[in-house]
Coordinates of C-alpha atoms in Angstrom, one line a residue:
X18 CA 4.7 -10.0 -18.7
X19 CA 2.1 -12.8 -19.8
X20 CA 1.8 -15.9 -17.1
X21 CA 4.0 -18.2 -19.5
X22 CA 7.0 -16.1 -19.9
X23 CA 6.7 -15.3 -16.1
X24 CA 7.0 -18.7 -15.2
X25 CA 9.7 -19.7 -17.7
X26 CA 12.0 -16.9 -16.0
X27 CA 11.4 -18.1 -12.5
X28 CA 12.3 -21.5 -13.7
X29 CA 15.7 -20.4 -15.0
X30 CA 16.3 -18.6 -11.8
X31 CA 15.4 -21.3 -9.2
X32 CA 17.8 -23.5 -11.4
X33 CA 21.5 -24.5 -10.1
X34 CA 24.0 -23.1 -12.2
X35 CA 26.5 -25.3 -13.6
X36 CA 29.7 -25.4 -11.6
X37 CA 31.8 -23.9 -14.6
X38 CA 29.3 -20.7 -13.5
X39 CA 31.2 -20.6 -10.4
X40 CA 35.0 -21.0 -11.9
X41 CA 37.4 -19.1 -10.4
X42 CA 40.0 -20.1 -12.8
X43 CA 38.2 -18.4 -15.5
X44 CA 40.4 -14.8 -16.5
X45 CA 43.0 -13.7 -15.4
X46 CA 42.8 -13.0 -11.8
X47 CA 40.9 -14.7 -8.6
X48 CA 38.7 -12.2 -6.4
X49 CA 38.7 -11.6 -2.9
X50 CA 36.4 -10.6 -1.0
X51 CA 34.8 -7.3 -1.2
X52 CA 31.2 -5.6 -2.1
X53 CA 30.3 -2.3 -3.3
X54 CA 27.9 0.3 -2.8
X55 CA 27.2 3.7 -5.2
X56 CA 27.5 6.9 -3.2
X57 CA 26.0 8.6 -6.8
X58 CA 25.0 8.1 -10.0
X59 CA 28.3 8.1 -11.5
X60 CA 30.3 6.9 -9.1
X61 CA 30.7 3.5 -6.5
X62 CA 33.4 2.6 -4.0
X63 CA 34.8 -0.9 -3.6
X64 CA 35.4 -1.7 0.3
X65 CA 37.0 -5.2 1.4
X66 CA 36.8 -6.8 4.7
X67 CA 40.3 -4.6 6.0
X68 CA 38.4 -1.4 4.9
X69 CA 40.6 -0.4 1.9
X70 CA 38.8 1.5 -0.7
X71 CA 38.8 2.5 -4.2
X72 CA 36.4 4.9 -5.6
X73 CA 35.4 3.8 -9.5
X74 CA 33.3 4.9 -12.1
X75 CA 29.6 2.9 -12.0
X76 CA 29.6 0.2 -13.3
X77 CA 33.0 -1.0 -12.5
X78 CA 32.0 -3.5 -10.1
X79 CA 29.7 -5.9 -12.2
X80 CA 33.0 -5.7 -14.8
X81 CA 35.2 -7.0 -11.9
X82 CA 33.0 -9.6 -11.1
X83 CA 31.9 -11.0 -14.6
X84 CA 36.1 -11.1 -15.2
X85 CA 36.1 -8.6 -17.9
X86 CA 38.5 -6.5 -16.6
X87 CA 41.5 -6.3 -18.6
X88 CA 45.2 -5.2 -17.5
X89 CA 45.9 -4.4 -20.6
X90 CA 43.2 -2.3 -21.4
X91 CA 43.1 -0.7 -17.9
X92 CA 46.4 -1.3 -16.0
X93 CA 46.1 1.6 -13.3
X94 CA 42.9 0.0 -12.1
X95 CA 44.1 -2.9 -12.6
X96 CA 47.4 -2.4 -10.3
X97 CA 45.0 -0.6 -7.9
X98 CA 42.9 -3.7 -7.1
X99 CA 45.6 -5.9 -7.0
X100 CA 47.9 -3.9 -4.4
X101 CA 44.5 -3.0 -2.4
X102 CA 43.1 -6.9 -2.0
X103 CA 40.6 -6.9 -4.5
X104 CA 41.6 -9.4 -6.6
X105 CA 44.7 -11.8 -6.8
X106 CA 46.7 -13.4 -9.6
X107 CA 46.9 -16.4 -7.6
X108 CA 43.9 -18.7 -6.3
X109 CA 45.6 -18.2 -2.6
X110 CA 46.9 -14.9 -2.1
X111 CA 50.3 -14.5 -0.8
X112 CA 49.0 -11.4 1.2
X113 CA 46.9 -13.5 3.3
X114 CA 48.7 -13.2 6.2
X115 CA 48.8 -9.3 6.0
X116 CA 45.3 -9.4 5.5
X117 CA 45.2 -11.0 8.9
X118 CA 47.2 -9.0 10.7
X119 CA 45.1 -6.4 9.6
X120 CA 41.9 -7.8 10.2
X121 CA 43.5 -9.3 14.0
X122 CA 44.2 -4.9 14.1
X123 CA 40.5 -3.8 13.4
X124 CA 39.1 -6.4 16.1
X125 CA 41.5 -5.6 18.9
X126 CA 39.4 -4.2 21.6
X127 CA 38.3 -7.7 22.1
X128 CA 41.5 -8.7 23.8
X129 CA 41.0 -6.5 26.7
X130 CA 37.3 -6.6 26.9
X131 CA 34.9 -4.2 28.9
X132 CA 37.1 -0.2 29.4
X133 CA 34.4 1.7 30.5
X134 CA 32.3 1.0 33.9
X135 CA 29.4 3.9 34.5
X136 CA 28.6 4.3 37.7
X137 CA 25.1 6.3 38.1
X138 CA 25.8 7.0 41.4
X139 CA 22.5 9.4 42.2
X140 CA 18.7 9.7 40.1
X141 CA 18.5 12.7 41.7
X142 CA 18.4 15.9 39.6
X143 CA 17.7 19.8 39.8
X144 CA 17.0 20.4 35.8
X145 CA 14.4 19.3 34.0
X146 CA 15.4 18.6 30.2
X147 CA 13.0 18.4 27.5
X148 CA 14.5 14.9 26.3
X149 CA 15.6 14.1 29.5
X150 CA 15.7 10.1 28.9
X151 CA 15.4 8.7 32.8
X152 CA 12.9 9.7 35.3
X153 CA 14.6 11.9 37.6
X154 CA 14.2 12.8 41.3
X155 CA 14.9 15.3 43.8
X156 CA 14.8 14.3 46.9
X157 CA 15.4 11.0 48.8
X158 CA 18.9 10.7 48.6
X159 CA 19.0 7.4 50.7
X160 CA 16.6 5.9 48.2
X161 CA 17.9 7.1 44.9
X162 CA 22.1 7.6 45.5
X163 CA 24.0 4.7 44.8
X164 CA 24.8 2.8 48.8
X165 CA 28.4 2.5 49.2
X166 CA 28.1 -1.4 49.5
X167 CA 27.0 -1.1 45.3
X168 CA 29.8 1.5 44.9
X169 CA 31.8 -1.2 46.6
X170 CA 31.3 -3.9 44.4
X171 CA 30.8 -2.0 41.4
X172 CA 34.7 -1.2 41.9
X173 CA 35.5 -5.0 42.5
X174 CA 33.3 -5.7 39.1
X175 CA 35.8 -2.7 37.8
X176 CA 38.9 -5.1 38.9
X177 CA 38.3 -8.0 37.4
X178 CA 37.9 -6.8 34.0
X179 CA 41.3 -7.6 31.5
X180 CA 41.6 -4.0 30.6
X181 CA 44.6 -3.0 32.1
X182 CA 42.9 0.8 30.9
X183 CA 39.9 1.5 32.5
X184 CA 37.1 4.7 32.8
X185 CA 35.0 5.3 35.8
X186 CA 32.4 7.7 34.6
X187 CA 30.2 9.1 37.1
X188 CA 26.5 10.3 35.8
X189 CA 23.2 11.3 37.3
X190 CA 20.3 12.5 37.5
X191 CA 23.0 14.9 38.8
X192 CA 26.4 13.8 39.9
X193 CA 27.6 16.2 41.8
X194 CA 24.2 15.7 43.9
X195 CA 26.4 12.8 45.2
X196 CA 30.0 14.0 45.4
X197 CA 30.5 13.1 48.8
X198 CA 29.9 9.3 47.1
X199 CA 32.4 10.1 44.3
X200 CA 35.4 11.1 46.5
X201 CA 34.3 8.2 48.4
X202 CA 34.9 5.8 45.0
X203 CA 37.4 7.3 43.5
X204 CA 39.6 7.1 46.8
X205 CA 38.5 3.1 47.0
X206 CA 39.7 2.7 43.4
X207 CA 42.7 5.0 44.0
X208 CA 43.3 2.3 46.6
X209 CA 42.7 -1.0 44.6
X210 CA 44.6 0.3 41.3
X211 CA 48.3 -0.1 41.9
X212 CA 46.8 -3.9 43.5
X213 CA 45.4 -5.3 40.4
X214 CA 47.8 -3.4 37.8
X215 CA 44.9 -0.7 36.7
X216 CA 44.9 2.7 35.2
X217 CA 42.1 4.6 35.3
X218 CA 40.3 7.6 34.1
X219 CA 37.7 9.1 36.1
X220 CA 35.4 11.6 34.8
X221 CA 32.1 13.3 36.2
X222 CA 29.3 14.0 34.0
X223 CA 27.6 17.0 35.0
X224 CA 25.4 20.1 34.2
X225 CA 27.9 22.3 35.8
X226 CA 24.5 24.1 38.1
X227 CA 26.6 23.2 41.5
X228 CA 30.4 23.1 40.6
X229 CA 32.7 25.7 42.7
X230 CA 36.0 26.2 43.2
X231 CA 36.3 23.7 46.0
X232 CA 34.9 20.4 44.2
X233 CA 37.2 21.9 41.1
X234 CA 40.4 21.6 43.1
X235 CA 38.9 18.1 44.1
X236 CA 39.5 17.3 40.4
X237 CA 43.1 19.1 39.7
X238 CA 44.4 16.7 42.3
X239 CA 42.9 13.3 41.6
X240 CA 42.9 14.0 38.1
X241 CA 39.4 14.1 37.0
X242 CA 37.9 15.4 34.0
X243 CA 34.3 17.2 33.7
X244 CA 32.2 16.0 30.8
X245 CA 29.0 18.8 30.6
X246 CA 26.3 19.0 28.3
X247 CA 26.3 22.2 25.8
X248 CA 23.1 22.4 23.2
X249 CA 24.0 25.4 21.1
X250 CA 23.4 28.9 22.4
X251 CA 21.2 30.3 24.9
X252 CA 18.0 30.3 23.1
X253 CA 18.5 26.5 22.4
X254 CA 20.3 25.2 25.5
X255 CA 17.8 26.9 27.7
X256 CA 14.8 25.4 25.7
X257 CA 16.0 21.6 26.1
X258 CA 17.9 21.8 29.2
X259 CA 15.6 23.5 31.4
X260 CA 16.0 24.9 35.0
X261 CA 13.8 26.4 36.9
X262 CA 14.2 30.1 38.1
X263 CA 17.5 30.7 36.1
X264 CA 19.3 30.3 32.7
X265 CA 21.0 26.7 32.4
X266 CA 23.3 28.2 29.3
X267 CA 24.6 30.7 31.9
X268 CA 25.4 28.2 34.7
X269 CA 27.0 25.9 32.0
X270 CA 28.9 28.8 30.4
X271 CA 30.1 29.8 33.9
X272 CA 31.3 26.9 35.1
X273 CA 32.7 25.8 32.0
X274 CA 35.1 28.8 32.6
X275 CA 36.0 28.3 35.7
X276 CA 37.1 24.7 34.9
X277 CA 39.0 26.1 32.8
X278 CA 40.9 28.4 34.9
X279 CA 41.4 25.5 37.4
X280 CA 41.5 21.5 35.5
X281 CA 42.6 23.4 32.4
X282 CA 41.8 23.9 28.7
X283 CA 41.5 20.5 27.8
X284 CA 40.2 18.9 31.0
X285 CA 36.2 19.9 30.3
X286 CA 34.6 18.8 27.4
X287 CA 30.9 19.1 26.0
X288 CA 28.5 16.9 24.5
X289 CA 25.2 18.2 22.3
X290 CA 22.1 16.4 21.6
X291 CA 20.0 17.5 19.0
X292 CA 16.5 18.2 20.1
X293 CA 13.9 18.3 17.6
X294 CA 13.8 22.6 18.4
X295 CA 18.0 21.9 17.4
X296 CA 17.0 20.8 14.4
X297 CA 16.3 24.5 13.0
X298 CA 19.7 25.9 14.4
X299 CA 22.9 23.8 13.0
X300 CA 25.0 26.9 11.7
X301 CA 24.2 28.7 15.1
X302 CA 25.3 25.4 17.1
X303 CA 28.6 24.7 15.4
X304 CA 29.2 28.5 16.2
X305 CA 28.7 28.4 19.8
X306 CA 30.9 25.3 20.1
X307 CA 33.8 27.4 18.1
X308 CA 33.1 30.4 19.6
X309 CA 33.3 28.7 23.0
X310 CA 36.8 27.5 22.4
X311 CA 35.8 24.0 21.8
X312 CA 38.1 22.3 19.6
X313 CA 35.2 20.5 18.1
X314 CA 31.4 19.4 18.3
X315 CA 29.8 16.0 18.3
X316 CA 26.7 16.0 16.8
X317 CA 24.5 13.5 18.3
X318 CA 20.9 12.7 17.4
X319 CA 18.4 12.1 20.1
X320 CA 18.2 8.5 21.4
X321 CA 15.1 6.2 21.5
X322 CA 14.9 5.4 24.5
X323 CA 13.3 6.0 28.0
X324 CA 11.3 8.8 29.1
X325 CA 13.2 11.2 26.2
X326 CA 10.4 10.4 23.4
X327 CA 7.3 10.1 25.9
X328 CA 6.7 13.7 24.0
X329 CA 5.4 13.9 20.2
X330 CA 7.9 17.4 20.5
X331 CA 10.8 15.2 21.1
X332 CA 10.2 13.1 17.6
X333 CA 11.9 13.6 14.5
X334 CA 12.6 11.5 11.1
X335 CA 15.8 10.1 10.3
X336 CA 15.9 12.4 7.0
X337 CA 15.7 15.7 9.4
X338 CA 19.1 14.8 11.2
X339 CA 20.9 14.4 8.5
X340 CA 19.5 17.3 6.7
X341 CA 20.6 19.1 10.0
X342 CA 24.1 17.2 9.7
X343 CA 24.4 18.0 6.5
X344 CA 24.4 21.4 6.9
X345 CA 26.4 21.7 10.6
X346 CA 28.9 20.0 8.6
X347 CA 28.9 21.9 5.3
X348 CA 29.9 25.2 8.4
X349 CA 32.5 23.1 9.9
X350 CA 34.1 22.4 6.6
X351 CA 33.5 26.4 6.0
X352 CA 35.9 27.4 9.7
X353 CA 38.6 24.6 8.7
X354 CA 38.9 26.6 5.4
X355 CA 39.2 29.6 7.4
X356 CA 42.2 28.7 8.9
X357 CA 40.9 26.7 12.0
X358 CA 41.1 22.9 13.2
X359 CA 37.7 22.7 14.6
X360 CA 36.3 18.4 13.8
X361 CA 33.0 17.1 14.0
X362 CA 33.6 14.0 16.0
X363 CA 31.3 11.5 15.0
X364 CA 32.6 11.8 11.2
X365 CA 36.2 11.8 13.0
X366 CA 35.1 8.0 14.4
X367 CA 34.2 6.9 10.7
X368 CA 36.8 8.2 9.1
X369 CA 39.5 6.9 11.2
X370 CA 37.7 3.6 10.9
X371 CA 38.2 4.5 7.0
X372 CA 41.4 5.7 6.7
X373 CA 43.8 4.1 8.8
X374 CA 44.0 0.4 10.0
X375 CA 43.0 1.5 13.5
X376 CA 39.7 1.0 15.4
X377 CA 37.9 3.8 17.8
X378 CA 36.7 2.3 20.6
X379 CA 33.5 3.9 20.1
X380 CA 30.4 2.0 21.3
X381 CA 27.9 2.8 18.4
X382 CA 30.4 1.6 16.0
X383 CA 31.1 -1.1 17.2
X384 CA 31.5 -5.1 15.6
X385 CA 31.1 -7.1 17.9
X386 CA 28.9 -4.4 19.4
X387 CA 30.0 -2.3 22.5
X388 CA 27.8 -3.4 25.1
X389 CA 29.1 -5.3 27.4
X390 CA 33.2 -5.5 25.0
X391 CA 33.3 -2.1 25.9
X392 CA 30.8 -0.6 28.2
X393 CA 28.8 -1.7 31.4
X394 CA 26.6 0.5 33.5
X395 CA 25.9 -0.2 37.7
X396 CA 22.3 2.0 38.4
X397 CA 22.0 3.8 41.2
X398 CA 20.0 0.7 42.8
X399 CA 23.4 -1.8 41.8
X400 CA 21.1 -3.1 38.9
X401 CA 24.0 -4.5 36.0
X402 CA 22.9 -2.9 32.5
X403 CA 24.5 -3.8 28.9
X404 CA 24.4 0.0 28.0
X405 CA 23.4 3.3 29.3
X406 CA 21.1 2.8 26.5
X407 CA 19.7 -0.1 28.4
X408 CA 19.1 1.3 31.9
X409 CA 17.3 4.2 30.0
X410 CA 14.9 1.3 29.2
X411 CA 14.6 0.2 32.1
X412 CA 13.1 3.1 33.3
X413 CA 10.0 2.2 31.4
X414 CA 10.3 -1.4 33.3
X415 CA 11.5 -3.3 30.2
X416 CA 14.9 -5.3 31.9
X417 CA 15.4 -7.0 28.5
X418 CA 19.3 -5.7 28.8
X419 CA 19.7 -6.4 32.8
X420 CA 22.3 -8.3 33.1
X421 CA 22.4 -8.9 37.0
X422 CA 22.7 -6.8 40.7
X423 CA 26.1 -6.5 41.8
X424 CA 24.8 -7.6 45.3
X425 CA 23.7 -10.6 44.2
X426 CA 25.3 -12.1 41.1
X427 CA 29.1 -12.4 40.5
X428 CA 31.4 -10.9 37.7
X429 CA 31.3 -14.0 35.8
X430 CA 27.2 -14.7 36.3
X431 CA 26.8 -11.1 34.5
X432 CA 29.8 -10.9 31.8
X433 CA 29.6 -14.6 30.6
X434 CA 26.0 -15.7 31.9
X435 CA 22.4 -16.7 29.3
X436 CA 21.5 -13.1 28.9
X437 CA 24.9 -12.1 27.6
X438 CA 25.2 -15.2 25.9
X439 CA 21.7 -14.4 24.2
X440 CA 23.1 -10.7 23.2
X441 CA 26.4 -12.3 21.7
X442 CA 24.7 -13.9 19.1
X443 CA 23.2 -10.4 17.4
X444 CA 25.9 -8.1 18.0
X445 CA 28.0 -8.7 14.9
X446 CA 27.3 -7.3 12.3
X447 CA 29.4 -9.9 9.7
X448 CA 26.1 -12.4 11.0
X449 CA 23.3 -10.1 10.6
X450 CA 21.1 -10.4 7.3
X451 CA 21.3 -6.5 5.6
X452 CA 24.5 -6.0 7.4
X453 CA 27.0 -8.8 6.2
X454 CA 26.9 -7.8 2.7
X455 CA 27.0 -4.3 3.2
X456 CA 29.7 -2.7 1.7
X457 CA 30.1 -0.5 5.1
X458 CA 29.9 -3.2 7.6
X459 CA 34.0 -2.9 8.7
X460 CA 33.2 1.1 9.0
X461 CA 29.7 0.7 11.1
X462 CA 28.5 -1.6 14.0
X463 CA 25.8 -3.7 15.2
X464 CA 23.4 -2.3 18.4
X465 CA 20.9 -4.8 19.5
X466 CA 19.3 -2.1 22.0
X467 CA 18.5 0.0 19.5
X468 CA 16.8 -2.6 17.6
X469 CA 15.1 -3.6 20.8
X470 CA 13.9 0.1 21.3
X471 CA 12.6 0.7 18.2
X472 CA 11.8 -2.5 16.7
X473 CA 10.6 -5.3 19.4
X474 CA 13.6 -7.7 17.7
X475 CA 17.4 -7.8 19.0
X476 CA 18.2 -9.2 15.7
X477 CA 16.3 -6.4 14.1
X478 CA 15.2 -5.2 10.1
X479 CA 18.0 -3.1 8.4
X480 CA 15.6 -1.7 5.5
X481 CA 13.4 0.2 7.8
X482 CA 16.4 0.8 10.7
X483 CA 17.1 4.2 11.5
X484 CA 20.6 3.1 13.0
X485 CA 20.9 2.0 9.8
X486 CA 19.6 4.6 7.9
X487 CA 21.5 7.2 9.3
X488 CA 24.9 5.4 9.5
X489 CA 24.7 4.5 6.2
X490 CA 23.9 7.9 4.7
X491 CA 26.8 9.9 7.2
X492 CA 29.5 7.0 5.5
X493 CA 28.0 7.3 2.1
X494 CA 28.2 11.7 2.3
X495 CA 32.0 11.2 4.3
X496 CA 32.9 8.8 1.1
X497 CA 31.5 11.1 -1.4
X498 CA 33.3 13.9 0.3
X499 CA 36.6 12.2 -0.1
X500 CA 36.2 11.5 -3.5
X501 CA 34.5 14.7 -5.2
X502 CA 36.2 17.6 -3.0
X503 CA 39.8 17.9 -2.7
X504 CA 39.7 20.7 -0.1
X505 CA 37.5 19.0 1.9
X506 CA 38.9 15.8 1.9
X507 CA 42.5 17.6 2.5
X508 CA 40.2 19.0 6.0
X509 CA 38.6 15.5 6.9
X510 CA 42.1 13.7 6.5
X511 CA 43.7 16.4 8.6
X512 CA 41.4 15.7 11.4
X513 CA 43.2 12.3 11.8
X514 CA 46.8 13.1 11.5

């Protein structure tokens, strides 16, 4: 393109268009709003701020837009985008108030603000996990268990939230290291519920090394669940979750059992994280969740934070996880059709966020994100962190996401004070440049953390974000799934029913 013509095309484009350009009235309908995005070559889906869909034929949307879509000429599709809020015959819609109801739906966590409180209630720890993502201890326990003063006001923090529904989660290090401190808590909140109108879950993460029979029965009686850890078979659990002298996969497989026998079934469940030696194994881990008895898997990518990528071994591209999804997914799909309900659970998140009006309180996925809405953490040492994700930074002495001490500032200092205040202006994603006119915004979230960790900005760079990257590609496959394979979009439905 000579100099001349270049600058004669960037004069026409700086140009204002003439306000006719921008006529609504033109055609025969008004649109709402809505973008697009292609999940192939032939094919693009239409997504509107409620998260209604239409899958269309390429092309479809640039007709919509320059009005040349014709009832007449194309009535189904026509029908289609009128009864799904695409377009409207009339400049205000008469649906508006549905559409806001539905919206009011998707965003209704906020109402009850912050569910689940962590308490790490001991640093200390007997494994030693390839990714492990904190710096653990083993020894010290007045120094590195959580004092009963911070479990103290960690349950009065716990109080004062609006969530009539709350979790206590327990984690380490090792929790167990620090039961005597659990039974401790979860008798003080057992004590303080009925007073301030709270129900509440109580689970203890754990690697299972030191449960018995006796801190099991614990559990049946104050209702506790047992969330472990579970990487795929031996020869992959035992490489990442390493302990010394023994097989971690044998202790985990044990006492998974015997929780079992004693909490039942449903009261243990397991969480995987995908090492960069996982990577090679995603048929073999799906089968070991199955084989197990595990109603499902959630397959979780390594996070990027803390101690857990100190290690070139730990590193891996975006492009290998999903490769690795992919595939685990392609064998889940494979035991549903074999007569099974076995889910992959961070698919199940997305599509219920797809295909019913409903929202998951899922962190991650979250808009406004879930730090803070949905999740605080108290550190052993009564530090106040937006996210686990947060302390884990922490541990590398970055306090960009510490939000207070429970001994020394109050439950409105740390929920409403100038650091939250800072966070709440990056953590929706309808305000964030690459986000609010993505097509997938009402099925994704927004994580300033993880644009923290990886980028130095809480606002952070979509292009080259690989909580972007990968979010967008999972929707983009689940979409494409939908649209292209009946059986398994009969199978991902199913898992929402």
């Amino acid at each position: 393109m000579n100099k001349q013509l270049f600058e004669k095309k960037r004069k026409d484009f700086r140009q204002f268009r003439d306000l006719d350009h921008y006529n609504q009235s033109k055609g025969n309908y008004f649109l709402m709003p809505f973008n697009f995005h292609r999940i192939n070559k032939n094919r693009e889906v239409l997504i509107n701020e409620i998260g209604d869909y239409l899958f269309v034929p390429s092309g479809t949307y640039e007709s919509i837009v320059k009005k040349e879509l014709s009832q007449d000429e194309n009535p189904e599709l026509y029908q289609d985008l009128i009864s799904n809020h695409f377009i409207s015959e009339e400049i205000y819609s008469p649906n508006i108030d549905l559409i806001a109801t539905r919206y009011r739906t998707k965003k209704l966590f906020l109402d009850r603000l912050t569910s689940l409180h962590i308490f790490v209630i001991s640093l200390r720890c007997e494994h030693t996990c390839a990714y492990c993502q904190v710096s653990r201890v083993t020894q010290n326990k007045e120094k590195y268990d959580m004092s009963l003063n911070s479990i103290d006001k960690g349950i009065e923090f716990m109080m004062k939230s609006p969530n009539p529904n709350v979790t206590m989660e327990f984690q380490g290090g090792e929790a167990l290291l620090a039961f005597e401190n659990i039974k401790y808590a979860i008798k003080k909140a057992q004590e303080l519920a009925p007073i301030y109108g709270k129900n509440i879950n109580y689970v203890i993460c754990t690697n299972l090394a030191l449960i018995n029979e006796e801190i099991l029965e614990y559990c049946k009686t104050n209702q506790v669940l047992i969330s472990t850890s579970l990487d795929g078979p031996k020869f992959v659990h035992d490489k990442n979750r390493n302990k010394p002298n023994c097989s971690s996969y044998d202790l985990t497989i044990k006492g998974i059992e015997l929780s079992r026998e004693i909490l039942g079934h449903d009261q243990v469940s397991a969480l995987m994280t995908t090492s960069s030696h996982s990577l090679k194994y995603p048929v073999e881990i799906v089968n070991e969740y199955f084989q197990q008895g595990f109603s499902g898997i959630f397959l979780r990518n390594i996070s990027p934070y803390g101690f857990a990528l100190r290690t070139e071994k730990n590193r891996y591209k975006t492009e290998e996880f999903l490769h690795f999804y992919k595939k685990a997914l392609k064998r889940i799909i494979e035991i549903n059709k074999e007569g099974h309900f076995f889910t992959e659970d961070f698919s199940k998140i997305i599509l219920t966020k797809i295909l019913t009006p409903f929202n998951i309180p899922y962190v991650d996925l979250q808009s406004p994100a879930g730090l803070i809405n949905g999740v605080i953490v108290f550190n052993y040492d009564g530090a106040v962190y937006a996210t686990d994700e947060s302390r884990m930074l922490a541990e590398q002495k970055d306090y960009s996401f510490r939000l207070g001490h429970l001994l020394e500032n109050t439950y409105e200092e740390i929920i409403y004070g100038e650091k939250t205040h800072r966070i709440s202006q990056v953590w929706a994603n309808e305000t964030l440049a690459g986000c609010s006119e993505c097509a997938f915004k009402v099925y994704c979230g927004a994580d300033p953390v993880h644009n923290w960790a990886t980028q130095g900005d809480i606002y952070g760079f979509r292009p080259n974000s690989a909580f972007c990257n990968k979010n967008m590609e999972v929707i983009r496959y689940l979409l494409e799934l939908l649209d292209r394979d009946i059986e398994a979009s009969d199978i991902l439905e199913s898992w929402i029913k």
